[in-house]
């Protein structure tokens, strides 16, 4: 038992270190309703000062045709750029390119913030009258 405890302790420390290694992947919040799932993706989770665009797209499974609006929001839910894209898709939207230079800076809690959301709002009609839901993905934009 005394020989096992140090081994278990070292193993837990090693696993703990790897659990907190930062990743460039951001977590996506998916929309789910029955068999329909929509997930938002981007080429990176963190965009450094030299990045020029946020490349984003959405995928769906089991949904049929969906109409959408894709935009970048600040953490307060306000539009962070004048760019917004809309269309329809059944499996995957075309990749949309948001110009990082057009993303507005904002302040959260008295400090500049670099956290944004790529948000896709879903509708069942082309006029965007029948709201279905939304999915988003957090990104970090360092200017």
mmCIF file with all atom_site columns, C-alpha atoms in Angstrom:
data_model
loop_
_atom_site.group_PDB
_atom_site.id
_atom_site.type_symbol
_atom_site.label_atom_id
_atom_site.label_alt_id
_atom_site.label_comp_id
_atom_site.label_asym_id
_atom_site.label_entity_id
_atom_site.label_seq_id
_atom_site.pdbx_PDB_ins_code
_atom_site.Cartn_x
_atom_site.Cartn_y
_atom_site.Cartn_z
_atom_site.occupancy
_atom_site.B_iso_or_equiv
_atom_site.pdbx_formal_charge
_atom_site.auth_seq_id
_atom_site.auth_comp_id
_atom_site.auth_asym_id
_atom_site.auth_atom_id
_atom_site.pdbx_PDB_model_num
ATOM 1   C CA . UNK A 1 1   ? 0.000   0.000  0.000   1.00 0.00 ? 1   UNK A CA 1
ATOM 2   C CA . UNK A 1 2   ? 2.846   2.390  0.852   1.00 0.00 ? 2   UNK A CA 1
ATOM 3   C CA . UNK A 1 3   ? 4.390   1.766  -2.583  1.00 0.00 ? 3   UNK A CA 1
ATOM 4   C CA . UNK A 1 4   ? 1.104   2.399  -4.408  1.00 0.00 ? 4   UNK A CA 1
ATOM 5   C CA . UNK A 1 5   ? 0.304   5.765  -2.779  1.00 0.00 ? 5   UNK A CA 1
ATOM 6   C CA . UNK A 1 6   ? 3.334   7.646  -4.203  1.00 0.00 ? 6   UNK A CA 1
ATOM 7   C CA . UNK A 1 7   ? 2.633   6.173  -7.644  1.00 0.00 ? 7   UNK A CA 1
ATOM 8   C CA . UNK A 1 8   ? -1.018  7.245  -7.492  1.00 0.00 ? 8   UNK A CA 1
ATOM 9   C CA . UNK A 1 9   ? -0.031  10.715 -6.258  1.00 0.00 ? 9   UNK A CA 1
ATOM 10  C CA . UNK A 1 10  ? 2.509   11.234 -9.052  1.00 0.00 ? 10  UNK A CA 1
ATOM 11  C CA . UNK A 1 11  ? 0.020   9.966  -11.633 1.00 0.00 ? 11  UNK A CA 1
ATOM 12  C CA . UNK A 1 12  ? -2.631  12.412 -10.408 1.00 0.00 ? 12  UNK A CA 1
ATOM 13  C CA . UNK A 1 13  ? -0.163  15.308 -10.527 1.00 0.00 ? 13  UNK A CA 1
ATOM 14  C CA . UNK A 1 14  ? 0.845   14.447 -14.098 1.00 0.00 ? 14  UNK A CA 1
ATOM 15  C CA . UNK A 1 15  ? -2.783  14.126 -15.188 1.00 0.00 ? 15  UNK A CA 1
ATOM 16  C CA . UNK A 1 16  ? -3.598  17.420 -13.477 1.00 0.00 ? 16  UNK A CA 1
ATOM 17  C CA . UNK A 1 17  ? -0.844  19.218 -15.356 1.00 0.00 ? 17  UNK A CA 1
ATOM 18  C CA . UNK A 1 18  ? -2.052  17.905 -18.711 1.00 0.00 ? 18  UNK A CA 1
ATOM 19  C CA . UNK A 1 19  ? -5.654  18.755 -17.898 1.00 0.00 ? 19  UNK A CA 1
ATOM 20  C CA . UNK A 1 20  ? -4.765  22.444 -17.668 1.00 0.00 ? 20  UNK A CA 1
ATOM 21  C CA . UNK A 1 21  ? -2.551  22.793 -20.730 1.00 0.00 ? 21  UNK A CA 1
ATOM 22  C CA . UNK A 1 22  ? -4.122  25.631 -22.743 1.00 0.00 ? 22  UNK A CA 1
ATOM 23  C CA . UNK A 1 23  ? -5.558  24.768 -26.115 1.00 0.00 ? 23  UNK A CA 1
ATOM 24  C CA . UNK A 1 24  ? -6.245  26.864 -29.184 1.00 0.00 ? 24  UNK A CA 1
ATOM 25  C CA . UNK A 1 25  ? -9.638  25.195 -29.437 1.00 0.00 ? 25  UNK A CA 1
ATOM 26  C CA . UNK A 1 26  ? -12.634 27.089 -28.122 1.00 0.00 ? 26  UNK A CA 1
ATOM 27  C CA . UNK A 1 27  ? -15.685 25.332 -26.820 1.00 0.00 ? 27  UNK A CA 1
ATOM 28  C CA . UNK A 1 28  ? -18.835 25.444 -28.892 1.00 0.00 ? 28  UNK A CA 1
ATOM 29  C CA . UNK A 1 29  ? -22.354 25.618 -27.540 1.00 0.00 ? 29  UNK A CA 1
ATOM 30  C CA . UNK A 1 30  ? -24.537 23.463 -29.742 1.00 0.00 ? 30  UNK A CA 1
ATOM 31  C CA . UNK A 1 31  ? -28.221 23.843 -30.454 1.00 0.00 ? 31  UNK A CA 1
ATOM 32  C CA . UNK A 1 32  ? -30.076 20.557 -29.892 1.00 0.00 ? 32  UNK A CA 1
ATOM 33  C CA . UNK A 1 33  ? -33.731 19.726 -30.400 1.00 0.00 ? 33  UNK A CA 1
ATOM 34  C CA . UNK A 1 34  ? -34.649 16.083 -30.768 1.00 0.00 ? 34  UNK A CA 1
ATOM 35  C CA . UNK A 1 35  ? -32.426 14.622 -33.481 1.00 0.00 ? 35  UNK A CA 1
ATOM 36  C CA . UNK A 1 36  ? -31.418 18.081 -34.771 1.00 0.00 ? 36  UNK A CA 1
ATOM 37  C CA . UNK A 1 37  ? -28.000 19.371 -33.695 1.00 0.00 ? 37  UNK A CA 1
ATOM 38  C CA . UNK A 1 38  ? -26.230 22.535 -34.899 1.00 0.00 ? 38  UNK A CA 1
ATOM 39  C CA . UNK A 1 39  ? -22.644 23.356 -33.904 1.00 0.00 ? 39  UNK A CA 1
ATOM 40  C CA . UNK A 1 40  ? -20.577 26.480 -34.642 1.00 0.00 ? 40  UNK A CA 1
ATOM 41  C CA . UNK A 1 41  ? -16.923 26.086 -35.652 1.00 0.00 ? 41  UNK A CA 1
ATOM 42  C CA . UNK A 1 42  ? -13.995 28.407 -36.331 1.00 0.00 ? 42  UNK A CA 1
ATOM 43  C CA . UNK A 1 43  ? -10.506 27.894 -37.665 1.00 0.00 ? 43  UNK A CA 1
ATOM 44  C CA . UNK A 1 44  ? -8.962  28.899 -34.315 1.00 0.00 ? 44  UNK A CA 1
ATOM 45  C CA . UNK A 1 45  ? -10.080 29.578 -30.778 1.00 0.00 ? 45  UNK A CA 1
ATOM 46  C CA . UNK A 1 46  ? -7.481  32.285 -30.169 1.00 0.00 ? 46  UNK A CA 1
ATOM 47  C CA . UNK A 1 47  ? -6.593  34.912 -32.766 1.00 0.00 ? 47  UNK A CA 1
ATOM 48  C CA . UNK A 1 48  ? -3.303  36.718 -32.193 1.00 0.00 ? 48  UNK A CA 1
ATOM 49  C CA . UNK A 1 49  ? -2.392  40.280 -33.174 1.00 0.00 ? 49  UNK A CA 1
ATOM 50  C CA . UNK A 1 50  ? -1.263  39.193 -36.654 1.00 0.00 ? 50  UNK A CA 1
ATOM 51  C CA . UNK A 1 51  ? -4.507  37.381 -37.543 1.00 0.00 ? 51  UNK A CA 1
ATOM 52  C CA . UNK A 1 52  ? -6.632  39.038 -40.212 1.00 0.00 ? 52  UNK A CA 1
ATOM 53  C CA . UNK A 1 53  ? -9.892  37.049 -40.287 1.00 0.00 ? 53  UNK A CA 1
ATOM 54  C CA . UNK A 1 54  ? -12.073 34.825 -38.148 1.00 0.00 ? 54  UNK A CA 1
ATOM 55  C CA . UNK A 1 55  ? -13.153 31.958 -40.409 1.00 0.00 ? 55  UNK A CA 1
ATOM 56  C CA . UNK A 1 56  ? -16.389 30.446 -39.097 1.00 0.00 ? 56  UNK A CA 1
ATOM 57  C CA . UNK A 1 57  ? -19.033 27.954 -40.216 1.00 0.00 ? 57  UNK A CA 1
ATOM 58  C CA . UNK A 1 58  ? -21.871 25.903 -38.775 1.00 0.00 ? 58  UNK A CA 1
ATOM 59  C CA . UNK A 1 59  ? -22.715 22.233 -39.226 1.00 0.00 ? 59  UNK A CA 1
ATOM 60  C CA . UNK A 1 60  ? -26.003 20.476 -38.669 1.00 0.00 ? 60  UNK A CA 1
ATOM 61  C CA . UNK A 1 61  ? -27.197 16.921 -38.313 1.00 0.00 ? 61  UNK A CA 1
ATOM 62  C CA . UNK A 1 62  ? -30.775 15.682 -38.524 1.00 0.00 ? 62  UNK A CA 1
ATOM 63  C CA . UNK A 1 63  ? -32.271 19.147 -39.054 1.00 0.00 ? 63  UNK A CA 1
ATOM 64  C CA . UNK A 1 64  ? -33.327 19.472 -42.674 1.00 0.00 ? 64  UNK A CA 1
ATOM 65  C CA . UNK A 1 65  ? -33.021 22.953 -44.177 1.00 0.00 ? 65  UNK A CA 1
ATOM 66  C CA . UNK A 1 66  ? -32.279 25.768 -41.729 1.00 0.00 ? 66  UNK A CA 1
ATOM 67  C CA . UNK A 1 67  ? -32.023 29.504 -42.331 1.00 0.00 ? 67  UNK A CA 1
ATOM 68  C CA . UNK A 1 68  ? -29.419 31.396 -40.341 1.00 0.00 ? 68  UNK A CA 1
ATOM 69  C CA . UNK A 1 69  ? -27.770 34.659 -39.437 1.00 0.00 ? 69  UNK A CA 1
ATOM 70  C CA . UNK A 1 70  ? -24.103 34.504 -38.373 1.00 0.00 ? 70  UNK A CA 1
ATOM 71  C CA . UNK A 1 71  ? -22.420 37.374 -36.549 1.00 0.00 ? 71  UNK A CA 1
ATOM 72  C CA . UNK A 1 72  ? -19.789 38.167 -33.925 1.00 0.00 ? 72  UNK A CA 1
ATOM 73  C CA . UNK A 1 73  ? -21.050 39.438 -30.578 1.00 0.00 ? 73  UNK A CA 1
ATOM 74  C CA . UNK A 1 74  ? -19.288 40.838 -27.545 1.00 0.00 ? 74  UNK A CA 1
ATOM 75  C CA . UNK A 1 75  ? -19.807 39.056 -24.231 1.00 0.00 ? 75  UNK A CA 1
ATOM 76  C CA . UNK A 1 76  ? -22.794 41.304 -23.491 1.00 0.00 ? 76  UNK A CA 1
ATOM 77  C CA . UNK A 1 77  ? -24.629 40.089 -26.593 1.00 0.00 ? 77  UNK A CA 1
ATOM 78  C CA . UNK A 1 78  ? -24.099 43.246 -28.660 1.00 0.00 ? 78  UNK A CA 1
ATOM 79  C CA . UNK A 1 79  ? -22.979 43.072 -32.257 1.00 0.00 ? 79  UNK A CA 1
ATOM 80  C CA . UNK A 1 80  ? -19.205 43.586 -32.360 1.00 0.00 ? 80  UNK A CA 1
ATOM 81  C CA . UNK A 1 81  ? -18.933 44.192 -36.100 1.00 0.00 ? 81  UNK A CA 1
ATOM 82  C CA . UNK A 1 82  ? -21.037 45.501 -38.953 1.00 0.00 ? 82  UNK A CA 1
ATOM 83  C CA . UNK A 1 83  ? -20.460 42.209 -40.742 1.00 0.00 ? 83  UNK A CA 1
ATOM 84  C CA . UNK A 1 84  ? -23.298 39.688 -40.594 1.00 0.00 ? 84  UNK A CA 1
ATOM 85  C CA . UNK A 1 85  ? -23.964 36.792 -42.931 1.00 0.00 ? 85  UNK A CA 1
ATOM 86  C CA . UNK A 1 86  ? -27.177 34.941 -43.653 1.00 0.00 ? 86  UNK A CA 1
ATOM 87  C CA . UNK A 1 87  ? -28.371 32.114 -45.828 1.00 0.00 ? 87  UNK A CA 1
ATOM 88  C CA . UNK A 1 88  ? -29.604 28.571 -45.520 1.00 0.00 ? 88  UNK A CA 1
ATOM 89  C CA . UNK A 1 89  ? -28.017 25.153 -45.176 1.00 0.00 ? 89  UNK A CA 1
ATOM 90  C CA . UNK A 1 90  ? -28.823 21.503 -44.617 1.00 0.00 ? 90  UNK A CA 1
ATOM 91  C CA . UNK A 1 91  ? -25.438 20.129 -43.547 1.00 0.00 ? 91  UNK A CA 1
ATOM 92  C CA . UNK A 1 92  ? -22.790 22.905 -43.464 1.00 0.00 ? 92  UNK A CA 1
ATOM 93  C CA . UNK A 1 93  ? -22.780 26.633 -44.082 1.00 0.00 ? 93  UNK A CA 1
ATOM 94  C CA . UNK A 1 94  ? -20.145 28.064 -46.385 1.00 0.00 ? 94  UNK A CA 1
ATOM 95  C CA . UNK A 1 95  ? -17.174 29.402 -44.435 1.00 0.00 ? 95  UNK A CA 1
ATOM 96  C CA . UNK A 1 96  ? -17.737 33.037 -43.486 1.00 0.00 ? 96  UNK A CA 1
ATOM 97  C CA . UNK A 1 97  ? -14.782 35.405 -43.131 1.00 0.00 ? 97  UNK A CA 1
ATOM 98  C CA . UNK A 1 98  ? -15.029 38.134 -40.491 1.00 0.00 ? 98  UNK A CA 1
ATOM 99  C CA . UNK A 1 99  ? -12.454 40.921 -40.831 1.00 0.00 ? 99  UNK A CA 1
ATOM 100 C CA . UNK A 1 100 ? -10.725 41.229 -37.444 1.00 0.00 ? 100 UNK A CA 1
ATOM 101 C CA . UNK A 1 101 ? -9.949  44.884 -38.142 1.00 0.00 ? 101 UNK A CA 1
ATOM 102 C CA . UNK A 1 102 ? -13.696 45.559 -38.169 1.00 0.00 ? 102 UNK A CA 1
ATOM 103 C CA . UNK A 1 103 ? -14.353 43.916 -34.778 1.00 0.00 ? 103 UNK A CA 1
ATOM 104 C CA . UNK A 1 104 ? -14.962 46.638 -32.204 1.00 0.00 ? 104 UNK A CA 1
ATOM 105 C CA . UNK A 1 105 ? -13.089 46.653 -28.900 1.00 0.00 ? 105 UNK A CA 1
ATOM 106 C CA . UNK A 1 106 ? -15.200 46.703 -25.762 1.00 0.00 ? 106 UNK A CA 1
ATOM 107 C CA . UNK A 1 107 ? -14.766 46.951 -22.017 1.00 0.00 ? 107 UNK A CA 1
ATOM 108 C CA . UNK A 1 108 ? -15.979 44.388 -19.490 1.00 0.00 ? 108 UNK A CA 1
ATOM 109 C CA . UNK A 1 109 ? -15.741 45.155 -15.778 1.00 0.00 ? 109 UNK A CA 1
ATOM 110 C CA . UNK A 1 110 ? -13.638 48.245 -16.417 1.00 0.00 ? 110 UNK A CA 1
ATOM 111 C CA . UNK A 1 111 ? -11.046 46.343 -18.469 1.00 0.00 ? 111 UNK A CA 1
ATOM 112 C CA . UNK A 1 112 ? -10.622 45.810 -22.168 1.00 0.00 ? 112 UNK A CA 1
ATOM 113 C CA . UNK A 1 113 ? -11.859 42.372 -23.122 1.00 0.00 ? 113 UNK A CA 1
ATOM 114 C CA . UNK A 1 114 ? -10.818 40.121 -25.975 1.00 0.00 ? 114 UNK A CA 1
ATOM 115 C CA . UNK A 1 115 ? -13.570 37.487 -25.615 1.00 0.00 ? 115 UNK A CA 1
ATOM 116 C CA . UNK A 1 116 ? -16.258 37.330 -28.300 1.00 0.00 ? 116 UNK A CA 1
ATOM 117 C CA . UNK A 1 117 ? -18.902 34.917 -29.561 1.00 0.00 ? 117 UNK A CA 1
ATOM 118 C CA . UNK A 1 118 ? -19.462 33.684 -33.082 1.00 0.00 ? 118 UNK A CA 1
ATOM 119 C CA . UNK A 1 119 ? -23.232 33.288 -32.932 1.00 0.00 ? 119 UNK A CA 1
ATOM 120 C CA . UNK A 1 120 ? -25.550 31.579 -35.378 1.00 0.00 ? 120 UNK A CA 1
ATOM 121 C CA . UNK A 1 121 ? -29.248 32.355 -34.976 1.00 0.00 ? 121 UNK A CA 1
ATOM 122 C CA . UNK A 1 122 ? -31.503 29.728 -36.560 1.00 0.00 ? 122 UNK A CA 1
ATOM 123 C CA . UNK A 1 123 ? -34.853 30.170 -38.285 1.00 0.00 ? 123 UNK A CA 1
ATOM 124 C CA . UNK A 1 124 ? -37.277 27.885 -40.098 1.00 0.00 ? 124 UNK A CA 1
ATOM 125 C CA . UNK A 1 125 ? -38.083 30.459 -42.811 1.00 0.00 ? 125 UNK A CA 1
ATOM 126 C CA . UNK A 1 126 ? -36.162 32.689 -45.211 1.00 0.00 ? 126 UNK A CA 1
ATOM 127 C CA . UNK A 1 127 ? -37.739 35.858 -43.774 1.00 0.00 ? 127 UNK A CA 1
ATOM 128 C CA . UNK A 1 128 ? -36.229 35.067 -40.346 1.00 0.00 ? 128 UNK A CA 1
ATOM 129 C CA . UNK A 1 129 ? -39.667 35.313 -38.727 1.00 0.00 ? 129 UNK A CA 1
ATOM 130 C CA . UNK A 1 130 ? -39.795 31.876 -37.083 1.00 0.00 ? 130 UNK A CA 1
ATOM 131 C CA . UNK A 1 131 ? -36.947 31.675 -34.571 1.00 0.00 ? 131 UNK A CA 1
ATOM 132 C CA . UNK A 1 132 ? -35.766 28.145 -33.789 1.00 0.00 ? 132 UNK A CA 1
ATOM 133 C CA . UNK A 1 133 ? -32.755 28.687 -31.542 1.00 0.00 ? 133 UNK A CA 1
ATOM 134 C CA . UNK A 1 134 ? -29.094 29.625 -31.524 1.00 0.00 ? 134 UNK A CA 1
ATOM 135 C CA . UNK A 1 135 ? -25.632 28.139 -31.214 1.00 0.00 ? 135 UNK A CA 1
ATOM 136 C CA . UNK A 1 136 ? -22.373 29.915 -30.529 1.00 0.00 ? 136 UNK A CA 1
ATOM 137 C CA . UNK A 1 137 ? -18.662 29.498 -30.033 1.00 0.00 ? 137 UNK A CA 1
ATOM 138 C CA . UNK A 1 138 ? -16.416 31.636 -27.864 1.00 0.00 ? 138 UNK A CA 1
ATOM 139 C CA . UNK A 1 139 ? -13.294 33.053 -29.480 1.00 0.00 ? 139 UNK A CA 1
ATOM 140 C CA . UNK A 1 140 ? -10.469 35.235 -28.206 1.00 0.00 ? 140 UNK A CA 1
ATOM 141 C CA . UNK A 1 141 ? -9.315  38.123 -30.420 1.00 0.00 ? 141 UNK A CA 1
ATOM 142 C CA . UNK A 1 142 ? -6.059  39.743 -29.294 1.00 0.00 ? 142 UNK A CA 1
ATOM 143 C CA . UNK A 1 143 ? -5.440  43.008 -31.125 1.00 0.00 ? 143 UNK A CA 1
#
